[in-house]
PDB file of C-alpha atoms and ligand atoms in Angstrom:
ATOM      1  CA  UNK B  45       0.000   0.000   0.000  1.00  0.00           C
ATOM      2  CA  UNK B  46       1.263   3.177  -1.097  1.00  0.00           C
ATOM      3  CA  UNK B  47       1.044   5.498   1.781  1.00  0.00           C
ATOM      4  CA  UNK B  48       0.800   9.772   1.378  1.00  0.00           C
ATOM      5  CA  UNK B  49       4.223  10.157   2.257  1.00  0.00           C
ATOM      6  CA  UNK B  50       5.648   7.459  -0.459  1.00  0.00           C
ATOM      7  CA  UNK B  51       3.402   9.081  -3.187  1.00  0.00           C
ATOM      8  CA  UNK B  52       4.545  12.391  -2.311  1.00  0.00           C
ATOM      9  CA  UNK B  53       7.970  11.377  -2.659  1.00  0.00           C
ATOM     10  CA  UNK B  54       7.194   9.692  -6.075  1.00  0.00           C
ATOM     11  CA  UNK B  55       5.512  12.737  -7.340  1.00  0.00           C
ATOM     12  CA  UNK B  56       8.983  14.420  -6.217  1.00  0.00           C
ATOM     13  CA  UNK B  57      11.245  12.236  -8.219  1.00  0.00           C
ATOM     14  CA  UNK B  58       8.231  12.254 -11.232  1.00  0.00           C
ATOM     15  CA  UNK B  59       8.468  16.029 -11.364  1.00  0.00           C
ATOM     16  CA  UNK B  60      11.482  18.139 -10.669  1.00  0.00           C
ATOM     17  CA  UNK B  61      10.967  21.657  -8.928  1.00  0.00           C
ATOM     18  CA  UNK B  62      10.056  24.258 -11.256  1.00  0.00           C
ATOM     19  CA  UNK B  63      13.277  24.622 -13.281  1.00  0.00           C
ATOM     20  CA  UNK B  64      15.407  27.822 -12.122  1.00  0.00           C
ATOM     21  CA  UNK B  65      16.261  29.987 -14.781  1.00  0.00           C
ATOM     22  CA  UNK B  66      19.814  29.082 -15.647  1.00  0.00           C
ATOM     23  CA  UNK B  67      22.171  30.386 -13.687  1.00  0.00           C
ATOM     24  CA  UNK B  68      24.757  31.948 -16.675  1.00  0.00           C
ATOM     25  CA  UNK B  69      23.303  34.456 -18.621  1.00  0.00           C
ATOM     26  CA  UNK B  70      26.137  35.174 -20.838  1.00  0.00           C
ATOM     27  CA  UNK B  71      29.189  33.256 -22.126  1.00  0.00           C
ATOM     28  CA  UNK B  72      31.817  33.055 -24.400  1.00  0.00           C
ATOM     29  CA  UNK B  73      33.643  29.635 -25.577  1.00  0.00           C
ATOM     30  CA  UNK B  74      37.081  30.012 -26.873  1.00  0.00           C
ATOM     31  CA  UNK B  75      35.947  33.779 -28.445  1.00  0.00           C
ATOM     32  CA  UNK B  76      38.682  34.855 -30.991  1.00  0.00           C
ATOM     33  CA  UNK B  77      38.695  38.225 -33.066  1.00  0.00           C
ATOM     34  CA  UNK B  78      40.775  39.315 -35.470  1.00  0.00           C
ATOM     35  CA  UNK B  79      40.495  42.855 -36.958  1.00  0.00           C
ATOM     36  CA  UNK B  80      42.197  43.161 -40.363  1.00  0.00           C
ATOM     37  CA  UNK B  81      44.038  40.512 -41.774  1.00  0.00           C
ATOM     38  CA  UNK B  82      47.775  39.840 -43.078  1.00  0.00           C
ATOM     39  CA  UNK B  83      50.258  41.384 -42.065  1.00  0.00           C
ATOM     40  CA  UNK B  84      48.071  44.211 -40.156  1.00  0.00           C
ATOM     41  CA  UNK B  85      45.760  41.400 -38.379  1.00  0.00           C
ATOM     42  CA  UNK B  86      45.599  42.647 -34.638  1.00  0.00           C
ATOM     43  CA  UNK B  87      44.477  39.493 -32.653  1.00  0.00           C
ATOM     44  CA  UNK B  88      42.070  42.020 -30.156  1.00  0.00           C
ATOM     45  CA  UNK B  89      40.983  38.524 -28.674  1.00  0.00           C
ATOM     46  CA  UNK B  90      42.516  34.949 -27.882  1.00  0.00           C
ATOM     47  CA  UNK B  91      40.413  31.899 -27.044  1.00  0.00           C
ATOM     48  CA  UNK B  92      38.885  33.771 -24.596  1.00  0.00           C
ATOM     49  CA  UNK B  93      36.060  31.545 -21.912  1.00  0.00           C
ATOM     50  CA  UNK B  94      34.198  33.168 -19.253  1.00  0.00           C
ATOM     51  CA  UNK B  95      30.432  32.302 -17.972  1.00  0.00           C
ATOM     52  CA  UNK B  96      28.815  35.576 -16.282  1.00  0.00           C
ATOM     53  CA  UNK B  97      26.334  34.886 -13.682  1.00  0.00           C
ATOM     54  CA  UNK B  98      22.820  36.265 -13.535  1.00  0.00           C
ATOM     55  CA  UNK B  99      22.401  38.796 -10.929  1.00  0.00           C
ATOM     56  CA  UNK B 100      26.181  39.669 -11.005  1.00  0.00           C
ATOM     57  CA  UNK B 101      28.116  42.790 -11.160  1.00  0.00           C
ATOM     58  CA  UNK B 102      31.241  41.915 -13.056  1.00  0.00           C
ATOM     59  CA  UNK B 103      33.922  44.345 -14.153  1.00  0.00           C
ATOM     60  CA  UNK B 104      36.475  43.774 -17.093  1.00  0.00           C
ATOM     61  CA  UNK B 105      39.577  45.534 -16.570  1.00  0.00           C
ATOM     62  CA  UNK B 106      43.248  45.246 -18.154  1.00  0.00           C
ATOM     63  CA  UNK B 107      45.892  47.642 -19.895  1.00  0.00           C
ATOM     64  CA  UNK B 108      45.188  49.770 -22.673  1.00  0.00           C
ATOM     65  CA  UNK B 109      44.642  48.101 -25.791  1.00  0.00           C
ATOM     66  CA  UNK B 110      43.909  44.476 -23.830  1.00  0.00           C
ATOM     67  CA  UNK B 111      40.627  44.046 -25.988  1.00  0.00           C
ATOM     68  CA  UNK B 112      38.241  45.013 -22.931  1.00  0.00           C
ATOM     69  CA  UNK B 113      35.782  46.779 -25.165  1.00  0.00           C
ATOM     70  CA  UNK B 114      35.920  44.019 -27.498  1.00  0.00           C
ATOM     71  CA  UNK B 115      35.092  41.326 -25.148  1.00  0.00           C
ATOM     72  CA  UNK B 116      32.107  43.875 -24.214  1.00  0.00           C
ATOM     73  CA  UNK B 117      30.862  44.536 -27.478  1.00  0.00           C
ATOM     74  CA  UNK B 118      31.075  40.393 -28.981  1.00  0.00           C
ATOM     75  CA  UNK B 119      29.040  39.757 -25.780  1.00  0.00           C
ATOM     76  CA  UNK B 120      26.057  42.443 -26.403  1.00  0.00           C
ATOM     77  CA  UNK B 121      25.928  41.551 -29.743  1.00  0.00           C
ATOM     78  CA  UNK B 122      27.525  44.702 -31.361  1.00  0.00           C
ATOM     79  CA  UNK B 123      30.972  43.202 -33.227  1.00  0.00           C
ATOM     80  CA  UNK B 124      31.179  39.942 -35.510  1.00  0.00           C
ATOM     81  CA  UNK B 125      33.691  37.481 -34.094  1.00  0.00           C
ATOM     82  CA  UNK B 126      36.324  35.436 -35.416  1.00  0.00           C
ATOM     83  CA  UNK B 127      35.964  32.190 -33.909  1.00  0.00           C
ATOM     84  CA  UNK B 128      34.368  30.462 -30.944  1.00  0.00           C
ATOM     85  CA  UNK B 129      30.967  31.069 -29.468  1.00  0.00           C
ATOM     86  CA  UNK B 130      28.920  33.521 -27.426  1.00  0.00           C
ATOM     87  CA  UNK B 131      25.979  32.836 -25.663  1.00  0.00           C
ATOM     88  CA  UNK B 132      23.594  35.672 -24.151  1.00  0.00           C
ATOM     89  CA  UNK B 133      20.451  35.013 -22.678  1.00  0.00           C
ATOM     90  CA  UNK B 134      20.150  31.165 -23.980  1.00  0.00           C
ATOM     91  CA  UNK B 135      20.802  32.630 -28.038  1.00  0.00           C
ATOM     92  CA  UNK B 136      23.675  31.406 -29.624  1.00  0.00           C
ATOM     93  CA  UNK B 137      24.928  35.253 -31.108  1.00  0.00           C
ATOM     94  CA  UNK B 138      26.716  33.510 -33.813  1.00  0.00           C
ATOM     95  CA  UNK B 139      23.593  31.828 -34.939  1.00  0.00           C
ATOM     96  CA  UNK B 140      21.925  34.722 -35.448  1.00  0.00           C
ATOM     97  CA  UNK B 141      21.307  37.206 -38.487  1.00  0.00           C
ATOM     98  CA  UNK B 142      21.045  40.959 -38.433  1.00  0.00           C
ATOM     99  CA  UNK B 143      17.309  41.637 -37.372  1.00  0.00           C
ATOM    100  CA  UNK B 144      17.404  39.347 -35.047  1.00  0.00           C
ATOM    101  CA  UNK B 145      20.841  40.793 -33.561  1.00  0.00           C
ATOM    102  CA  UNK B 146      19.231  44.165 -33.880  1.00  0.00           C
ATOM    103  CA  UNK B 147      15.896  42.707 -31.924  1.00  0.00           C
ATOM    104  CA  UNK B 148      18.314  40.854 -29.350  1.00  0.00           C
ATOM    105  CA  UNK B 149      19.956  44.063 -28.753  1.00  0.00           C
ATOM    106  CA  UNK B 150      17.034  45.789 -28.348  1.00  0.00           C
ATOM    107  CA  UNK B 151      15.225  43.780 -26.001  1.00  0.00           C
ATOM    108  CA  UNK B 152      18.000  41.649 -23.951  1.00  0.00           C
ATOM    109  CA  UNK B 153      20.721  44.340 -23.607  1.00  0.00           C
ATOM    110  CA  UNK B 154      20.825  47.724 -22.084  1.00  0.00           C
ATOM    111  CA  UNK B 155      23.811  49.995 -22.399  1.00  0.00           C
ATOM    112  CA  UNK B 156      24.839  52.988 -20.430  1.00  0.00           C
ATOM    113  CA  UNK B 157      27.812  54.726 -22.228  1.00  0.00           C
ATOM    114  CA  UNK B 158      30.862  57.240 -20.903  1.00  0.00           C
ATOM    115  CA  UNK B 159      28.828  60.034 -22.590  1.00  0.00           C
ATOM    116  CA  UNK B 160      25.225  59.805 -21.655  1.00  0.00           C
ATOM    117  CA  UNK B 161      23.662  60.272 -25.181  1.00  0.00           C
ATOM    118  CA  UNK B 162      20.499  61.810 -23.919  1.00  0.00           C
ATOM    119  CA  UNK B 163      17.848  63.352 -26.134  1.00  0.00           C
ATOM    120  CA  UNK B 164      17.983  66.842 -25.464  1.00  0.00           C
ATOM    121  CA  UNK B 165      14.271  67.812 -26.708  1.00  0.00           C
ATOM    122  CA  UNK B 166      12.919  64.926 -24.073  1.00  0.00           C
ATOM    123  CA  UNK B 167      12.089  65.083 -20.562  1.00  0.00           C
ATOM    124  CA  UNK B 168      14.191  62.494 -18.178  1.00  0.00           C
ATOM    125  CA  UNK B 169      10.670  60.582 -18.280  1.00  0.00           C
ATOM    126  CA  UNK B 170      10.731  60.235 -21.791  1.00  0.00           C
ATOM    127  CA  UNK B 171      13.927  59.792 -22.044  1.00  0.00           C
ATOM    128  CA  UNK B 172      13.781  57.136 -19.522  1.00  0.00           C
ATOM    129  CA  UNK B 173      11.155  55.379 -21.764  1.00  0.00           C
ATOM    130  CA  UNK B 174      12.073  55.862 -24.924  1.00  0.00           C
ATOM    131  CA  UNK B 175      13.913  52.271 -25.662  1.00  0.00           C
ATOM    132  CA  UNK B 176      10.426  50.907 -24.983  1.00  0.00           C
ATOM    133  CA  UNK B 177       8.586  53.376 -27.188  1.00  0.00           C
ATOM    134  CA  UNK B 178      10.876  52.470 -29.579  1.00  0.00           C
ATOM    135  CA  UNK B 179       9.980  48.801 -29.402  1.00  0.00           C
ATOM    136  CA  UNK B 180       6.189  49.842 -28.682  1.00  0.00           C
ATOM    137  CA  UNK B 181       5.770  48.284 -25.477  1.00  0.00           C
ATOM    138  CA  UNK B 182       4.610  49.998 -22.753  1.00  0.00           C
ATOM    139  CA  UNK B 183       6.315  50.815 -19.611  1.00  0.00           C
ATOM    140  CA  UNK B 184       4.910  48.759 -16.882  1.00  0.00           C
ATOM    141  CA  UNK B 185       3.855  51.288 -13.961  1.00  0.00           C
ATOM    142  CA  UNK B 186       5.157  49.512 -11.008  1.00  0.00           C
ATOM    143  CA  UNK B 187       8.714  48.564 -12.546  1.00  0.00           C
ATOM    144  CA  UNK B 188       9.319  52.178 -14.111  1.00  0.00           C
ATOM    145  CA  UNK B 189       8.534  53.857 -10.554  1.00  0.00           C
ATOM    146  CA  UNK B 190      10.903  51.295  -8.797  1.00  0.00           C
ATOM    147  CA  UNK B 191      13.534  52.363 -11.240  1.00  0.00           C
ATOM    148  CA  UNK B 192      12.874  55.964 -11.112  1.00  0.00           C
ATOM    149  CA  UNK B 193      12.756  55.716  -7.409  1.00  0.00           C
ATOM    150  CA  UNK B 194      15.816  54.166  -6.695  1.00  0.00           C
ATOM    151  CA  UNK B 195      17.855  56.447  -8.765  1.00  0.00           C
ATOM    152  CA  UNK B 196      16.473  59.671  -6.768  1.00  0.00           C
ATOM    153  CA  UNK B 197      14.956  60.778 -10.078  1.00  0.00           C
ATOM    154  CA  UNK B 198      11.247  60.779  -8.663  1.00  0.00           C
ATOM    155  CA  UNK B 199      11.247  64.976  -8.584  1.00  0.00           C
ATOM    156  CA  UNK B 200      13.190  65.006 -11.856  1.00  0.00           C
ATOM    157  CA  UNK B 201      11.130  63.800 -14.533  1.00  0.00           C
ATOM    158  CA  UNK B 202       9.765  66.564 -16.307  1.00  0.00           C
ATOM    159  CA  UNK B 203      13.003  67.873 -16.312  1.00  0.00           C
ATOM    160  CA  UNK B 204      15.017  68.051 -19.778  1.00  0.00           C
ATOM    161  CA  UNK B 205      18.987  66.911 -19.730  1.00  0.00           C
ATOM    162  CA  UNK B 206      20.072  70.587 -19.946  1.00  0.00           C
ATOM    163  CA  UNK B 207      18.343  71.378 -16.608  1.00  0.00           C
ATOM    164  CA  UNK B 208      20.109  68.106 -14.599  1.00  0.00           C
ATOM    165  CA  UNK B 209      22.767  68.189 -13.194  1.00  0.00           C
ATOM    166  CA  UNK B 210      25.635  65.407 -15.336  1.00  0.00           C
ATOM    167  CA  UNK B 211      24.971  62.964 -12.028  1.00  0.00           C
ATOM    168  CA  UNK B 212      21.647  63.375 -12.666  1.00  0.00           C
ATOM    169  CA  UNK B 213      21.565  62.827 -16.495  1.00  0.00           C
ATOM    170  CA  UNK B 214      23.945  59.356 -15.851  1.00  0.00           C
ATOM    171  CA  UNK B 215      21.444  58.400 -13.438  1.00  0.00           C
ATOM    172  CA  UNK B 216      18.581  59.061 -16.206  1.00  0.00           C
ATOM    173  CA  UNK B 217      20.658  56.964 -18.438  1.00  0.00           C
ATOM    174  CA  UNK B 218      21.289  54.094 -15.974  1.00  0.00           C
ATOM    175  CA  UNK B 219      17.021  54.044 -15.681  1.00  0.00           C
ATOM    176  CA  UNK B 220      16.986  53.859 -19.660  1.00  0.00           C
ATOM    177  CA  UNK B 221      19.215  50.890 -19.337  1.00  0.00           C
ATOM    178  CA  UNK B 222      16.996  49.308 -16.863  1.00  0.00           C
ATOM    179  CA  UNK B 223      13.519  50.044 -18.199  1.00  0.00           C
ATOM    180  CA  UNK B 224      13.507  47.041 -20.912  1.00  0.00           C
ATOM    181  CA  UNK B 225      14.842  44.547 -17.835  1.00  0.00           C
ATOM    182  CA  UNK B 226      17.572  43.992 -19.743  1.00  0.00           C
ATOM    183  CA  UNK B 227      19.214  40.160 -19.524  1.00  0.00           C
ATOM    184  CA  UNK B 228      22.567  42.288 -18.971  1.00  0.00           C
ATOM    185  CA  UNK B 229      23.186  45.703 -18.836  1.00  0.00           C
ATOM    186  CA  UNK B 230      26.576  46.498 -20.310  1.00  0.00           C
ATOM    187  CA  UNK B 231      28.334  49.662 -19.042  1.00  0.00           C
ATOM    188  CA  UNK B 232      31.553  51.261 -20.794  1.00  0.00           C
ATOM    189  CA  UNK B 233      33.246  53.376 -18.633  1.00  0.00           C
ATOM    190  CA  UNK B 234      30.184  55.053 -17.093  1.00  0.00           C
ATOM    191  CA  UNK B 235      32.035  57.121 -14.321  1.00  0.00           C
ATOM    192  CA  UNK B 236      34.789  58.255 -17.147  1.00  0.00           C
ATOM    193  CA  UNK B 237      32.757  61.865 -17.452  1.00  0.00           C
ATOM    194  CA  UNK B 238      31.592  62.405 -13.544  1.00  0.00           C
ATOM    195  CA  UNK B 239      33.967  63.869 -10.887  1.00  0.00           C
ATOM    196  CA  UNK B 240      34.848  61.501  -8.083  1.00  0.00           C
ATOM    197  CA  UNK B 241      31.699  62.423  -5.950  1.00  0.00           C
ATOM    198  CA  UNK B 242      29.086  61.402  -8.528  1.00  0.00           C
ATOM    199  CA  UNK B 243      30.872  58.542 -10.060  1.00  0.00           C
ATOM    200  CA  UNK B 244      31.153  57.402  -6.733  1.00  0.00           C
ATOM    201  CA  UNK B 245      27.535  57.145  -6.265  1.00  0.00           C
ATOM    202  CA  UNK B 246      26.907  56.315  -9.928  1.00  0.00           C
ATOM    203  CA  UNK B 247      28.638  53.084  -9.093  1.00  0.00           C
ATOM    204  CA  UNK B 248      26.903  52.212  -5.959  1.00  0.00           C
ATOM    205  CA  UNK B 249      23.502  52.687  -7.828  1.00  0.00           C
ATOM    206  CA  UNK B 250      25.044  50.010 -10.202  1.00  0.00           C
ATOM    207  CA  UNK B 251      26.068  47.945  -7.603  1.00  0.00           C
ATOM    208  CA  UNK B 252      22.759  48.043  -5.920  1.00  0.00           C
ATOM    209  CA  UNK B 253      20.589  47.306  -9.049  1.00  0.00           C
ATOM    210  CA  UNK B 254      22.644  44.120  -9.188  1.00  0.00           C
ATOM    211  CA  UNK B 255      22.134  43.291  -5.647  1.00  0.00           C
ATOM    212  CA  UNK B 256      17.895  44.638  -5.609  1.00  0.00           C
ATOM    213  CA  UNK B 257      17.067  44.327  -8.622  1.00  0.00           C
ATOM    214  CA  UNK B 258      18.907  41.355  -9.609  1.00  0.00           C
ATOM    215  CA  UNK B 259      20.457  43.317 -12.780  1.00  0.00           C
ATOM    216  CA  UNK B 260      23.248  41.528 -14.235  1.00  0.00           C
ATOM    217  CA  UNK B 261      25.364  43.846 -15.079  1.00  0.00           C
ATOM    218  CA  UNK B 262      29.010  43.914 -17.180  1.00  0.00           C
ATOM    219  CA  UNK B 263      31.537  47.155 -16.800  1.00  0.00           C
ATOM    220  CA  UNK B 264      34.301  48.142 -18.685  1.00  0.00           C
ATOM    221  CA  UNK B 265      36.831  50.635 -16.756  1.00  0.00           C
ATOM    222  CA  UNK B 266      40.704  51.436 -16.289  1.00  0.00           C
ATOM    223  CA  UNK B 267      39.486  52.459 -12.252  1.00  0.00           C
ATOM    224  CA  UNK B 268      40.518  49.709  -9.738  1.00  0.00           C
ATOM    225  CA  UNK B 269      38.532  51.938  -7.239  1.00  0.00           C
ATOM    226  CA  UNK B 270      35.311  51.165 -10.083  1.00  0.00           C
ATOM    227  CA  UNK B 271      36.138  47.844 -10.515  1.00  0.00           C
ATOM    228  CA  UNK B 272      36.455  47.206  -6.414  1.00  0.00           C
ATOM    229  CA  UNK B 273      32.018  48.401  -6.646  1.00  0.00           C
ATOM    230  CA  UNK B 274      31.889  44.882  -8.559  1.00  0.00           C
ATOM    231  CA  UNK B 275      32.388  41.944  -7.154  1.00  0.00           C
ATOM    232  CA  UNK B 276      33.926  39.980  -9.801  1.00  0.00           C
ATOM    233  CA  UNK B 277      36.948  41.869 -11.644  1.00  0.00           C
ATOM    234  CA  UNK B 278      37.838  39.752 -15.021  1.00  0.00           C
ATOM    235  CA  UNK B 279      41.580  41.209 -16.087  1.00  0.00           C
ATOM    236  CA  UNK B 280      42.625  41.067 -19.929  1.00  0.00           C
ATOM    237  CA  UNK B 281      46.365  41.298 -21.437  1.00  0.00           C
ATOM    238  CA  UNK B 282      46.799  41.223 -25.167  1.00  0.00           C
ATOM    239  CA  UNK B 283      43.752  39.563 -25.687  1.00  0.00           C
ATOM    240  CA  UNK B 284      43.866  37.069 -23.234  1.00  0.00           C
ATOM    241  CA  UNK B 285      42.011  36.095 -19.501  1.00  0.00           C
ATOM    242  CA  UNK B 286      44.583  36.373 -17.063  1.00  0.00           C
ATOM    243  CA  UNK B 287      42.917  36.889 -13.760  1.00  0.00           C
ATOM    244  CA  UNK B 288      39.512  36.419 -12.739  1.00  0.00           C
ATOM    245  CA  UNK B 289      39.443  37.829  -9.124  1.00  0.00           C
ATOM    246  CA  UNK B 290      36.697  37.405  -6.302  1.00  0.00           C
ATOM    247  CA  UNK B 291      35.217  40.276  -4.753  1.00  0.00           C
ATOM    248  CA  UNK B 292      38.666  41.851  -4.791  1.00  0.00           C
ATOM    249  CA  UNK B 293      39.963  45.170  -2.995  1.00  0.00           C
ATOM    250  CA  UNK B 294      41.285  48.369  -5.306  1.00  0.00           C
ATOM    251  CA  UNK B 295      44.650  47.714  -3.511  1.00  0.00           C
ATOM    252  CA  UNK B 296      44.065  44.006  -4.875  1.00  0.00           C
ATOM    253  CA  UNK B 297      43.282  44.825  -8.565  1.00  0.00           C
ATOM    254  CA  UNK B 298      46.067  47.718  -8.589  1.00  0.00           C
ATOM    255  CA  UNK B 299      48.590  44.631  -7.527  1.00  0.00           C
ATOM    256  CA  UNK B 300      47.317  42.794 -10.113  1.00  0.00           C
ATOM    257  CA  UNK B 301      47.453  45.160 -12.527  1.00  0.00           C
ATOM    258  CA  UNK B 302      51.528  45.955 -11.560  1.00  0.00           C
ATOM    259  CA  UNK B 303      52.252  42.931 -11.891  1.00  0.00           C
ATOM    260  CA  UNK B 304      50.923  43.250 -15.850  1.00  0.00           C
ATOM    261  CA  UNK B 305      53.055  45.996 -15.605  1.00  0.00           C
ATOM    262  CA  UNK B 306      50.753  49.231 -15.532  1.00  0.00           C
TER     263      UNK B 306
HETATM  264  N1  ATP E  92      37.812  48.351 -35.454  1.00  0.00           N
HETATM  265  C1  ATP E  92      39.081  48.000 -35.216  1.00  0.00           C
HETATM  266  N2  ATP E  92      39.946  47.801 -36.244  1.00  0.00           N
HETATM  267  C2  ATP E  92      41.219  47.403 -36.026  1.00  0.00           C
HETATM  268  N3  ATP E  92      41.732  47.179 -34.808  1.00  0.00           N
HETATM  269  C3  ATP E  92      40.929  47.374 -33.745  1.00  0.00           C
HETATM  270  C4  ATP E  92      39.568  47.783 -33.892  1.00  0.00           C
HETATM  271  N4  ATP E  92      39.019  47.877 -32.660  1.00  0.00           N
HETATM  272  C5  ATP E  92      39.983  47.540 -31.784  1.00  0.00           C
HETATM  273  N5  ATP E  92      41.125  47.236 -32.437  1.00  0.00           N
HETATM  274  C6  ATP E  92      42.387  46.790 -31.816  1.00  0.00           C
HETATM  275  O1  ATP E  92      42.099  45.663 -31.011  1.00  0.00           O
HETATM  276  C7  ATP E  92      42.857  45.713 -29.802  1.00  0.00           C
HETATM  277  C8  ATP E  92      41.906  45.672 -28.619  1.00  0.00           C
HETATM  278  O2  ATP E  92      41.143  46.883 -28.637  1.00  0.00           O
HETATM  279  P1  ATP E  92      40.081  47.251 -27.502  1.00  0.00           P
HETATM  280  O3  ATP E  92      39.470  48.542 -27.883  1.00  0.00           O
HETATM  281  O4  ATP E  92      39.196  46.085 -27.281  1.00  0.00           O
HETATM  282  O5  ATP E  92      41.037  47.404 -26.232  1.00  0.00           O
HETATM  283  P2  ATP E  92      40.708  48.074 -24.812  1.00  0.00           P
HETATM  284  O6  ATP E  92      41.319  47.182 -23.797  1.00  0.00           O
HETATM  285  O7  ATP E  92      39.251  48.351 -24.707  1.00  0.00           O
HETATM  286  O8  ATP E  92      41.538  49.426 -24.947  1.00  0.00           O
HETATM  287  P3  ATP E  92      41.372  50.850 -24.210  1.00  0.00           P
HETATM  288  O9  ATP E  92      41.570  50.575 -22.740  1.00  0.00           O
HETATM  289  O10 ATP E  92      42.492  51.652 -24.765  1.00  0.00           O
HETATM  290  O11 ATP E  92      40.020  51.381 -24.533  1.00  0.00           O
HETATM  291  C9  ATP E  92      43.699  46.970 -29.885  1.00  0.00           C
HETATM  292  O12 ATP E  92      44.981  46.620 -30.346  1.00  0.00           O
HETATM  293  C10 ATP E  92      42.982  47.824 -30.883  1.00  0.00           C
HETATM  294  O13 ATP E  92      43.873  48.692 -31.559  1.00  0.00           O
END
């Protein structure tokens, strides 16, 4: 006789808890590119692996010319590669044609650049919405005032770009990244153009969309102090992954970075 308990624990084996989502959101396998070819063939990237985790707040850092905005821009979709394979938000990129790049792009990846690219004739609200005009969704209520809220930008949305303040603008541009719930939102140097006070806090907001919101996010920067706001630092040289530190301290990543030599 089959008791409660024994069918229970059937039904538990039968059917598997509701499958997480998976837990990497973005990879690359063995990710090569070449620019040019002969004898002016720069090799930007070499047989580079790395899974990034959902929810994470990972930073890419290494020496000039390393191929840091490379590796960003063959994992949002934005460069052709040479070889290998990258993976972002269970799509194969390499698999994929242009429109469905460009729709990837649109709906699985936000960006928030060094210079803000704001429209000027748009308030911060519009501004804030305008990827999903663009895509002609409509913002959902509840998620645009959580974004808007957590930025500070509640009293500042009627505003246009001229009349914020440039910590204010990044932060409108960090809520455009956000508003599409991007699978990752990629970041290249976003502190580059603020003074130390407001890329200070532009960074926390970053780090605190990853840890509240569950944002995955990906950050390009030469700033061991920006990198130490993530807590996974990923260091490049001449193409290659050299370091792949935990939670590491700015003293930590500048050590690792003398020891490249910078
Ligand atoms: N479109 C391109 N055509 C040719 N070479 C390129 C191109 N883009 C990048 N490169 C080369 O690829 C290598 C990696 O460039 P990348 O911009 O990824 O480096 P980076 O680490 O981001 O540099 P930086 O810190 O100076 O911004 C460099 O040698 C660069 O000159």
């Amino acid at each position: 006789m089959s008791t409660p308990a024994a069918a229970a624990r059937r039904a538990a084996v039968a059917e598997p808890p509701v499958e997480e989502l998976p837990r990497v959101i973005a990879s690359t396998l063995n990710l090569t590119k070449v620019y040019g070819s002969g004898a002016t063939a720069v090799r930007a990237l070499d047989s580079v692996s790395v899974n990034i985790h959902r929810g994470t707040f990972t930073a890419i850092m290494g020496p000039s010319g390393s191929g840091k905005s490379t590796l960003m821009h063959c994992l949002a979709g934005l460069d052709s590669i040479t070889s290998g394979r990258v993976f972002l938000g269970g799509h194969e990129l390499s698999g994929l044609g242009d429109r469905e790049l460009t729709r990837l792009r649109r709906d699985k990846v936000g960006f928030v650049f060094q210079s803000f690219n704001l429209l000027p004739a748009l308030t911060a609200a519009e501004n804030i919405a305008l990827p999903l005009d663009l895509a002609g969704r409509k913002p959902d209520h509840d998620h645009f005032q959580a974004v808007v809220e957590s930025l500070g930008l509640t009293g500042r949305l009627h505003h246009r770009p001229s009349e914020l303040s440039g910590g204010q603008q990044q932060r409108v541009a960090i809520a455009r990244a956000l508003i599409t719930r991007p699978d990752v939102l990629f970041a290249d140097e976003p502190t580059g153009a603020l003074d130390s006070k407001n890329g200070h806090a532009l960074l926390a907001e970053l780090r605190r969309a990853s840890r509240e919101l569950g944002q995955t996010i990906v950050m390009v920067t030469h700033d061991p102090i920006a990198a130490s706001y993530a807590g996974r630092v990923l260091i490049l040289a001449d193409g290659r992954l050299v370091d792949d530190l935990d939670h590491p301290s700015s003293e930590d990543i500048l050590a690792t970075m003398r020891e490249l030599g910078q």
